[in-house]
Amino acid sequence: MNLSSRLALILGSCSAISVLLILWSNSLLQQPNSWLAMVNHWLGWDISWLFHLCVILCGVWLVKHLTANISNSLQALEVGLLNFKDNDFSVTVPEVKDKEVNRLIQLFNQAAMILRKEKQSIYQRELLLDKVIQSSPHIMLLLDNAQRVIYSNDAARHWFAQGKSITGCLLQDLSDNLPPEMAQIIQSQQEGLFTLNQEEAESWHISRGTFVLNGQHHNLLLLKQLTKEISRQEVQVWKKVIRIISHELNNSLAPIASMVNSGRKLTQENQSPKLNLIFDTIESRCSHLNQFIFNYARFAKLPLPQKASVEWEALTQQLSQHYSFKLTGQLPSEAGYFDQIQIEQVLLNLLKNAHESGSKLDEITMTIQTTRIAAKQGVSISISDAGSGMSSEVMQQALLPFYSTKQSGTGLGLPLCREIIEAHDGQISLHHRQSQGLVVQVWLPC
């Protein structure tokens, strides 16, 4: 028997009992010798209405008593459903002895448990998704239909507001602090690659998306910094070309050198000065070309860094034995962690460039200090000079392979430095000095 049938049976039974009692009392009143008629005669007034009232009250009490457990259980279920409406699935209803009501309570508790687990799973997925978005190096902005920021990741906050919250800010106001090229691209509806012509040319990619959520239009703006990736791919292409050229030239130089040596032996008796000059010239050019190939092959076959703990004082003393410089500021108290041979090679090359810039020796300085970039702790090494410096055009090309303004330069010095620094997950940048000269800044993670 289901719950509704049982309630109908209880109410029907109580109503029937009340009706029967009322009919019985009426029949007693109609009998002169009945006790109810005698009481009425003795009191002098009709008490049938009082008897009827007592019967009704007894019926109401009986109904309430019989349905008390069901009523309490239904009230508990109602409270639980109201909690569901408020997105609270932590409520459970205690079981009762009544089987039909208990079945309903069990179904409610099972539904609450499923919804509770689903809510927890959704919350964990949201936390994971937010962690991924916040850790992304790409700039992400979610805008409403009025171009107001409603969500942003950590990279966007650092780029637009130095890490401060930008929720609620208009995109137009945020764009005012950006380089003009980027502000123009963001305000337009363009998508694709664009270049920022600053001290170093930076390649960026912008993409947009539009979707409707809860009946409202939203815009997603995504900015990707592609300079490192493009440079890395360019370097990989150059390395492949260098390996192919080196292989072909080595295959040709080895027989030429062997033939020169054989020719010398065959013409020893002639002792012709012109012939010796020819052999010497060929041998000299082969040796020069071999050294040239070796230098380029070193760039193409750069080994992975073997990181170890390095004391800064020992490193600076080692560098000062090759090139003079003035050390400014205090050295970091904690040792560095990098490949000493490779980083020493980078710093020696930068000091060599500083000495060749025409700067006075006492104006060549090195500063080593702890810094933080994008929430990462690291060490910044700055080498500055007061030489002739670089033009903006030259500075944009300086870190590219095979670009050199020196007459005898190979164009591998700064690109090799960049390759080593990026292999350490670091950064290298060139800046104009305020007065005169150049500042090269190297950042290495701790």
Short mmCIF file of C-alpha atoms in Angstrom, two decimals:
data_model
loop_
_atom_site.label_atom_id
_atom_site.label_comp_id
_atom_site.label_asym_id
_atom_site.label_seq_id
_atom_site.Cartn_x
_atom_site.Cartn_y
_atom_site.Cartn_z
CA MET A 1 0.00 0.00 0.00
CA ASN A 2 1.48 3.35 -1.01
CA LEU A 3 1.72 6.46 1.15
CA SER A 4 -1.25 8.32 -0.35
CA SER A 5 -3.54 5.26 0.12
CA ARG A 6 -2.47 4.93 3.75
CA LEU A 7 -3.16 8.59 4.46
CA ALA A 8 -6.57 8.31 2.81
CA LEU A 9 -7.35 5.20 4.89
CA ILE A 10 -6.36 6.91 8.17
CA LEU A 11 -8.37 10.03 7.43
CA GLY A 12 -11.35 7.96 6.23
CA SER A 13 -11.29 5.71 9.29
CA CYS A 14 -11.14 8.62 11.74
CA SER A 15 -13.93 10.43 9.89
CA ALA A 16 -16.09 7.30 9.88
CA ILE A 17 -15.55 6.74 13.62
CA SER A 18 -16.47 10.39 14.33
CA VAL A 19 -19.63 10.13 12.20
CA LEU A 20 -20.65 6.88 13.90
CA LEU A 21 -20.15 8.40 17.37
CA ILE A 22 -22.26 11.41 16.41
CA LEU A 23 -25.02 9.20 15.01
CA TRP A 24 -24.91 7.05 18.15
CA SER A 25 -25.25 10.13 20.38
CA ASN A 26 -28.25 11.33 18.34
CA SER A 27 -29.93 7.94 18.71
CA LEU A 28 -29.39 8.06 22.51
CA LEU A 29 -30.96 11.50 22.72
CA GLN A 30 -34.05 10.19 20.97
CA GLN A 31 -34.46 7.47 23.66
CA PRO A 32 -36.07 8.99 26.83
CA ASN A 33 -34.56 6.41 29.16
CA SER A 34 -30.97 6.67 27.84
CA TRP A 35 -28.24 8.07 30.05
CA LEU A 36 -27.58 10.98 27.65
CA ALA A 37 -31.27 11.98 27.72
CA MET A 38 -31.30 11.76 31.51
CA VAL A 39 -28.22 14.01 31.76
CA ASN A 40 -29.83 16.55 29.46
CA HIS A 41 -33.00 16.49 31.60
CA TRP A 42 -31.05 16.80 34.84
CA LEU A 43 -28.91 19.74 33.62
CA GLY A 44 -31.80 21.43 32.01
CA TRP A 45 -29.98 22.16 28.72
CA ASP A 46 -28.82 20.22 25.65
CA ILE A 47 -25.28 18.81 25.94
CA SER A 48 -25.34 17.01 22.61
CA TRP A 49 -23.28 19.78 21.00
CA LEU A 50 -20.62 19.35 23.73
CA PHE A 51 -20.54 15.62 23.10
CA HIS A 52 -20.25 16.24 19.37
CA LEU A 53 -17.35 18.67 19.98
CA CYS A 54 -15.55 16.09 22.12
CA VAL A 55 -15.98 13.50 19.39
CA ILE A 56 -14.55 15.89 16.76
CA LEU A 57 -11.57 16.83 18.98
CA CYS A 58 -10.86 13.17 19.65
CA GLY A 59 -10.96 12.49 15.91
CA VAL A 60 -8.58 15.38 15.20
CA TRP A 61 -6.20 14.17 17.93
CA LEU A 62 -6.36 10.64 16.59
CA VAL A 63 -5.57 11.80 13.03
CA LYS A 64 -2.69 13.96 14.25
CA HIS A 65 -1.29 11.13 16.36
CA LEU A 66 -1.47 8.60 13.55
CA THR A 67 0.07 10.96 10.97
CA ALA A 68 2.71 12.62 13.23
CA ASN A 69 5.65 10.53 11.96
CA ILE A 70 4.63 10.98 8.33
CA SER A 71 4.23 14.74 8.84
CA ASN A 72 7.64 15.09 10.47
CA SER A 73 9.29 13.12 7.69
CA LEU A 74 7.58 15.23 5.02
CA GLN A 75 8.70 18.42 6.77
CA ALA A 76 12.28 17.10 6.86
CA LEU A 77 12.08 16.30 3.14
CA GLU A 78 10.71 19.79 2.46
CA VAL A 79 13.64 21.37 4.34
CA GLY A 80 16.05 19.19 2.38
CA LEU A 81 14.52 20.21 -0.95
CA LEU A 82 14.73 23.88 0.05
CA ASN A 83 18.44 23.31 0.75
CA PHE A 84 18.76 21.78 -2.73
CA LYS A 85 17.22 24.98 -4.07
CA ASP A 86 19.98 26.93 -2.27
CA ASN A 87 22.64 24.65 -3.81
CA ASP A 88 23.34 22.98 -0.46
CA PHE A 89 23.49 19.21 -0.75
CA SER A 90 24.93 18.42 2.68
CA VAL A 91 21.56 17.69 4.37
CA THR A 92 20.45 14.08 5.00
CA VAL A 93 17.11 12.97 6.48
CA PRO A 94 17.13 10.29 9.25
CA GLU A 95 15.31 7.07 8.43
CA VAL A 96 12.03 6.08 10.15
CA LYS A 97 10.23 2.78 10.81
CA ASP A 98 7.51 3.37 8.27
CA LYS A 99 8.58 1.47 5.13
CA GLU A 100 6.88 3.71 2.57
CA VAL A 101 8.19 6.92 4.11
CA ASN A 102 11.58 5.33 4.67
CA ARG A 103 11.80 4.44 0.97
CA LEU A 104 11.18 8.07 0.07
CA ILE A 105 13.83 9.20 2.58
CA GLN A 106 16.37 6.74 1.17
CA LEU A 107 15.80 8.04 -2.36
CA PHE A 108 16.25 11.61 -1.08
CA ASN A 109 19.51 10.73 0.71
CA GLN A 110 20.84 8.91 -2.36
CA ALA A 111 20.05 11.92 -4.56
CA ALA A 112 21.75 14.22 -2.02
CA MET A 113 24.88 12.04 -2.01
CA ILE A 114 25.06 11.97 -5.84
CA LEU A 115 24.58 15.74 -6.08
CA ARG A 116 27.14 16.30 -3.31
CA LYS A 117 29.77 14.21 -5.12
CA GLU A 118 28.98 15.89 -8.45
CA LYS A 119 29.29 19.34 -6.89
CA GLN A 120 32.64 18.41 -5.33
CA SER A 121 33.86 16.99 -8.64
CA ILE A 122 32.82 20.14 -10.51
CA TYR A 123 34.52 22.30 -7.88
CA GLN A 124 37.76 20.33 -8.16
CA ARG A 125 37.65 20.53 -11.96
CA GLU A 126 37.10 24.29 -11.72
CA LEU A 127 40.09 24.61 -9.38
CA LEU A 128 42.24 22.55 -11.73
CA LEU A 129 41.13 24.57 -14.76
CA ASP A 130 41.75 27.85 -12.93
CA LYS A 131 45.22 26.63 -11.90
CA VAL A 132 46.05 25.76 -15.51
CA ILE A 133 44.78 29.13 -16.77
CA GLN A 134 46.58 31.09 -14.05
CA SER A 135 49.85 29.23 -14.77
CA SER A 136 49.65 29.83 -18.52
CA PRO A 137 52.22 32.31 -19.93
CA HIS A 138 49.60 33.51 -22.44
CA ILE A 139 47.55 36.61 -21.69
CA MET A 140 43.85 35.75 -21.29
CA LEU A 141 41.00 38.22 -20.85
CA LEU A 142 37.27 37.47 -20.63
CA LEU A 143 35.15 40.54 -21.42
CA ASP A 144 31.44 41.24 -21.20
CA ASN A 145 29.43 42.91 -23.92
CA ALA A 146 30.54 46.35 -22.65
CA GLN A 147 34.23 45.37 -23.04
CA ARG A 148 34.69 45.24 -19.28
CA VAL A 149 37.01 42.60 -17.78
CA ILE A 150 35.17 39.91 -15.83
CA TYR A 151 38.02 37.37 -15.66
CA SER A 152 41.79 37.44 -16.23
CA ASN A 153 44.78 35.23 -15.56
CA ASP A 154 48.02 36.07 -13.77
CA ALA A 155 49.91 36.86 -16.99
CA ALA A 156 47.24 39.39 -18.01
CA ARG A 157 47.34 41.10 -14.60
CA HIS A 158 51.14 41.42 -14.75
CA TRP A 159 51.07 42.70 -18.33
CA PHE A 160 48.28 45.26 -17.88
CA ALA A 161 48.58 46.29 -14.21
CA GLN A 162 51.84 44.94 -12.72
CA GLY A 163 50.01 42.13 -10.94
CA LYS A 164 47.06 44.16 -9.59
CA SER A 165 43.45 43.10 -10.09
CA ILE A 166 41.87 44.32 -13.36
CA THR A 167 38.40 42.84 -12.86
CA GLY A 168 35.80 45.46 -13.74
CA CYS A 169 38.23 47.62 -15.74
CA LEU A 170 37.41 48.71 -19.28
CA LEU A 171 39.66 47.33 -22.02
CA GLN A 172 40.06 50.85 -23.40
CA ASP A 173 41.52 52.09 -20.10
CA LEU A 174 43.91 49.13 -19.87
CA SER A 175 45.10 49.65 -23.46
CA ASP A 176 46.22 53.21 -22.72
CA ASN A 177 49.26 51.87 -20.83
CA LEU A 178 50.37 49.55 -23.65
CA PRO A 179 52.69 50.18 -26.62
CA PRO A 180 50.75 51.95 -29.40
CA GLU A 181 51.04 49.01 -31.85
CA MET A 182 49.57 46.55 -29.34
CA ALA A 183 46.85 48.97 -28.19
CA GLN A 184 45.76 49.48 -31.80
CA ILE A 185 45.63 45.73 -32.48
CA ILE A 186 43.65 45.04 -29.29
CA GLN A 187 41.09 47.75 -30.00
CA SER A 188 40.61 46.54 -33.55
CA GLN A 189 39.05 43.20 -34.50
CA GLN A 190 42.20 41.85 -36.15
CA GLU A 191 43.58 38.38 -35.50
CA GLY A 192 46.94 36.80 -36.28
CA LEU A 193 50.62 37.72 -35.95
CA PHE A 194 51.92 41.22 -35.25
CA THR A 195 55.29 42.69 -34.24
CA LEU A 196 56.17 45.16 -31.49
CA ASN A 197 59.14 47.27 -32.53
CA GLN A 198 60.73 48.04 -29.17
CA GLU A 199 64.39 47.70 -28.18
CA GLU A 200 64.04 44.13 -29.39
CA ALA A 201 61.47 43.12 -31.98
CA GLU A 202 58.80 40.95 -30.34
CA SER A 203 56.46 38.64 -32.24
CA TRP A 204 52.93 38.23 -30.87
CA HIS A 205 49.77 36.39 -31.88
CA ILE A 206 46.28 37.60 -31.03
CA SER A 207 43.10 35.53 -31.26
CA ARG A 208 39.51 36.27 -30.29
CA GLY A 209 36.40 34.28 -29.51
CA THR A 210 32.74 35.12 -28.85
CA PHE A 211 30.18 32.98 -27.02
CA VAL A 212 26.88 33.33 -25.20
CA LEU A 213 26.63 32.37 -21.51
CA ASN A 214 23.38 32.70 -19.54
CA GLY A 215 21.91 34.76 -22.36
CA GLN A 216 24.78 37.29 -22.32
CA HIS A 217 27.48 37.78 -24.93
CA HIS A 218 31.11 37.35 -23.81
CA ASN A 219 34.39 37.98 -25.63
CA LEU A 220 37.60 36.01 -25.07
CA LEU A 221 40.92 37.72 -25.90
CA LEU A 222 44.11 35.63 -26.08
CA LEU A 223 47.62 37.07 -26.59
CA LYS A 224 50.63 34.80 -27.11
CA GLN A 225 54.26 35.88 -26.96
CA LEU A 226 55.94 33.94 -29.80
CA THR A 227 59.37 35.61 -29.88
CA LYS A 228 61.15 32.80 -28.05
CA GLU A 229 59.39 30.06 -30.00
CA ILE A 230 60.11 31.68 -33.37
CA SER A 231 63.73 32.32 -32.39
CA ARG A 232 64.06 28.74 -31.17
CA GLN A 233 62.75 27.41 -34.47
CA GLU A 234 65.04 29.74 -36.43
CA VAL A 235 68.02 28.53 -34.42
CA GLN A 236 67.06 24.91 -35.04
CA VAL A 237 66.88 25.58 -38.79
CA TRP A 238 70.28 27.30 -38.72
CA LYS A 239 71.76 24.42 -36.77
CA LYS A 240 70.52 21.94 -39.32
CA VAL A 241 71.94 24.03 -42.18
CA ILE A 242 75.27 24.35 -40.37
CA ARG A 243 75.51 20.61 -39.81
CA ILE A 244 74.83 19.90 -43.48
CA ILE A 245 77.33 22.51 -44.72
CA SER A 246 79.96 21.41 -42.20
CA HIS A 247 79.58 17.80 -43.28
CA GLU A 248 79.94 18.64 -46.97
CA LEU A 249 82.88 21.02 -46.46
CA ASN A 250 84.73 18.58 -44.21
CA ASN A 251 84.32 15.89 -46.83
CA SER A 252 85.92 18.23 -49.38
CA LEU A 253 88.63 19.73 -47.17
CA ALA A 254 90.07 16.41 -46.04
CA PRO A 255 91.03 15.25 -49.60
CA ILE A 256 92.35 18.74 -50.45
CA ALA A 257 94.62 18.76 -47.38
CA SER A 258 95.79 15.24 -48.23
CA MET A 259 96.51 16.20 -51.83
CA VAL A 260 98.49 19.28 -50.71
CA ASN A 261 100.61 17.11 -48.44
CA SER A 262 101.17 14.58 -51.25
CA GLY A 263 102.03 17.37 -53.69
CA ARG A 264 104.65 18.75 -51.34
CA LYS A 265 106.34 15.38 -51.10
CA LEU A 266 106.30 14.87 -54.88
CA THR A 267 107.79 18.31 -55.60
CA GLN A 268 110.44 18.39 -52.86
CA GLU A 269 113.22 17.89 -55.43
CA ASN A 270 112.12 20.82 -57.60
CA GLN A 271 112.30 23.36 -54.76
CA SER A 272 110.20 25.86 -56.72
CA PRO A 273 109.38 28.96 -54.63
CA LYS A 274 106.19 29.63 -56.59
CA LEU A 275 105.02 26.06 -56.14
CA ASN A 276 105.69 26.22 -52.40
CA LEU A 277 103.76 29.49 -52.22
CA ILE A 278 100.81 27.85 -53.96
CA PHE A 279 100.87 24.92 -51.52
CA ASP A 280 101.22 27.27 -48.53
CA THR A 281 98.28 29.37 -49.71
CA ILE A 282 96.07 26.34 -50.27
CA GLU A 283 97.03 24.91 -46.87
CA SER A 284 96.44 28.25 -45.14
CA ARG A 285 93.01 28.72 -46.69
CA CYS A 286 92.04 25.14 -45.86
CA SER A 287 93.13 25.68 -42.25
CA HIS A 288 91.19 28.96 -42.06
CA LEU A 289 88.09 27.35 -43.57
CA ASN A 290 88.40 24.41 -41.17
CA GLN A 291 88.54 26.79 -38.19
CA PHE A 292 85.58 28.68 -39.62
CA ILE A 293 83.55 25.47 -39.84
CA PHE A 294 84.63 24.48 -36.31
CA ASN A 295 83.29 27.74 -34.87
CA TYR A 296 79.92 27.32 -36.56
CA ALA A 297 79.74 23.64 -35.63
CA ARG A 298 80.26 24.60 -31.99
CA PHE A 299 77.08 26.69 -32.21
CA ALA A 300 75.18 23.82 -33.83
CA LYS A 301 76.37 21.21 -31.32
CA LEU A 302 75.96 23.11 -28.07
CA PRO A 303 75.64 20.50 -25.28
CA LEU A 304 72.99 20.64 -22.59
CA PRO A 305 74.06 22.58 -19.49
CA GLN A 306 75.52 20.58 -16.60
CA LYS A 307 74.22 22.64 -13.70
CA ALA A 308 76.04 22.80 -10.38
CA SER A 309 76.45 25.15 -7.43
CA VAL A 310 78.79 28.06 -8.26
CA GLU A 311 80.19 30.67 -5.87
CA TRP A 312 79.87 34.19 -7.26
CA GLU A 313 83.16 35.46 -5.83
CA ALA A 314 85.15 32.65 -7.45
CA LEU A 315 83.39 33.27 -10.78
CA THR A 316 84.11 37.02 -10.80
CA GLN A 317 87.77 36.41 -9.91
CA GLN A 318 88.05 33.97 -12.79
CA LEU A 319 86.53 36.51 -15.19
CA SER A 320 88.84 39.33 -14.00
CA GLN A 321 91.88 37.29 -15.06
CA HIS A 322 90.77 37.68 -18.70
CA TYR A 323 89.12 41.11 -18.84
CA SER A 324 89.16 44.01 -16.39
CA PHE A 325 85.85 45.40 -15.07
CA LYS A 326 84.47 47.16 -12.02
CA LEU A 327 82.16 45.13 -9.79
CA THR A 328 79.36 47.25 -8.34
CA GLY A 329 77.06 46.36 -5.45
CA GLN A 330 77.14 43.36 -3.17
CA LEU A 331 77.32 39.82 -4.51
CA PRO A 332 74.35 37.54 -3.69
CA SER A 333 74.83 35.56 -0.49
CA GLU A 334 73.46 32.38 -2.04
CA ALA A 335 75.47 30.49 -4.66
CA GLY A 336 74.25 30.28 -8.25
CA TYR A 337 73.10 27.10 -9.93
CA PHE A 338 74.18 26.79 -13.56
CA ASP A 339 76.80 25.34 -15.91
CA GLN A 340 79.89 27.31 -14.91
CA ILE A 341 81.79 26.71 -18.15
CA GLN A 342 78.92 27.85 -20.37
CA ILE A 343 77.96 30.89 -18.29
CA GLU A 344 81.62 31.86 -18.01
CA GLN A 345 81.81 31.69 -21.81
CA VAL A 346 78.77 34.01 -22.05
CA LEU A 347 80.17 36.58 -19.63
CA LEU A 348 83.62 36.52 -21.25
CA ASN A 349 82.03 37.19 -24.64
CA LEU A 350 79.99 40.09 -23.22
CA LEU A 351 83.07 41.57 -21.49
CA LYS A 352 85.02 41.19 -24.75
CA ASN A 353 82.33 43.15 -26.61
CA ALA A 354 82.38 45.82 -23.90
CA HIS A 355 86.17 46.22 -24.28
CA GLU A 356 85.83 46.43 -28.08
CA SER A 357 83.08 49.09 -27.87
CA GLY A 358 85.58 51.91 -27.32
CA SER A 359 84.56 52.39 -23.70
CA LYS A 360 87.03 53.45 -21.03
CA LEU A 361 88.10 50.53 -18.86
CA ASP A 362 86.90 52.15 -15.62
CA GLU A 363 83.38 52.55 -17.11
CA ILE A 364 82.94 48.85 -17.79
CA THR A 365 80.93 47.54 -14.84
CA MET A 366 79.27 44.32 -13.74
CA THR A 367 76.38 44.07 -11.30
CA ILE A 368 75.06 40.79 -9.86
CA GLN A 369 71.91 40.87 -7.75
CA THR A 370 68.88 38.75 -6.85
CA THR A 371 65.72 39.67 -8.74
CA ARG A 372 62.28 38.25 -9.44
CA ILE A 373 60.69 37.98 -12.89
CA ALA A 374 57.08 36.84 -13.30
CA ALA A 375 56.97 35.43 -9.76
CA LYS A 376 60.22 33.46 -10.32
CA GLN A 377 63.26 34.04 -8.15
CA GLY A 378 66.54 34.45 -9.99
CA VAL A 379 69.81 36.34 -10.40
CA SER A 380 70.35 39.30 -12.72
CA ILE A 381 73.84 39.92 -14.19
CA SER A 382 74.27 43.32 -15.88
CA ILE A 383 77.34 44.31 -17.90
CA SER A 384 77.43 47.95 -19.00
CA ASP A 385 79.89 50.07 -20.95
CA ALA A 386 80.18 53.66 -22.15
CA GLY A 387 81.14 52.81 -25.71
CA SER A 388 79.54 53.67 -29.04
CA GLY A 389 76.48 51.52 -28.33
CA MET A 390 74.06 50.25 -30.98
CA SER A 391 71.38 51.81 -33.10
CA SER A 392 67.81 50.57 -32.63
CA GLU A 393 67.95 48.70 -35.96
CA VAL A 394 71.19 46.92 -35.03
CA MET A 395 69.88 46.07 -31.54
CA GLN A 396 66.84 44.32 -33.02
CA GLN A 397 69.12 42.12 -35.13
CA ALA A 398 72.00 41.65 -32.68
CA LEU A 399 70.81 38.35 -31.20
CA LEU A 400 70.10 36.72 -34.57
CA PRO A 401 72.60 34.15 -35.88
CA PHE A 402 75.19 35.33 -38.46
CA TYR A 403 74.38 39.04 -38.02
CA SER A 404 77.46 41.12 -37.28
CA THR A 405 78.57 44.73 -37.74
CA LYS A 406 82.24 43.84 -37.24
CA GLN A 407 84.42 43.44 -40.30
CA SER A 408 85.86 40.13 -39.08
CA GLY A 409 82.84 39.04 -37.03
CA THR A 410 81.08 35.72 -37.52
CA GLY A 411 77.74 36.80 -36.07
CA LEU A 412 77.77 33.93 -33.56
CA GLY A 413 78.88 35.61 -30.33
CA LEU A 414 75.58 37.03 -29.04
CA PRO A 415 73.42 34.27 -30.60
CA LEU A 416 75.59 31.70 -28.82
CA CYS A 417 75.13 33.64 -25.57
CA ARG A 418 71.38 33.68 -26.13
CA GLU A 419 71.33 29.95 -26.87
CA ILE A 420 73.23 29.18 -23.64
CA ILE A 421 71.05 31.46 -21.50
CA GLU A 422 67.79 30.07 -22.89
CA ALA A 423 69.10 26.52 -22.35
CA HIS A 424 69.30 27.56 -18.67
CA ASP A 425 65.65 28.79 -18.84
CA GLY A 426 66.96 32.34 -18.53
CA GLN A 427 66.69 35.57 -20.50
CA ILE A 428 69.15 37.95 -22.16
CA SER A 429 68.29 41.48 -23.28
CA LEU A 430 70.09 44.55 -24.64
CA HIS A 431 69.28 48.10 -23.51
CA HIS A 432 70.58 51.58 -24.26
CA ARG A 433 72.44 53.20 -21.39
CA GLN A 434 70.92 56.49 -20.25
CA SER A 435 74.06 58.52 -20.96
CA GLN A 436 76.09 56.57 -23.50
CA GLY A 437 76.84 52.96 -24.23
CA LEU A 438 75.05 49.68 -23.78
CA VAL A 439 73.72 47.47 -20.98
CA VAL A 440 73.44 43.72 -21.47
CA GLN A 441 71.27 42.05 -18.86
CA VAL A 442 71.29 38.31 -18.20
CA TRP A 443 68.72 36.70 -15.90
CA LEU A 444 69.16 33.16 -14.60
CA PRO A 445 66.65 31.27 -12.42
CA CYS A 446 67.80 30.08 -9.01
#
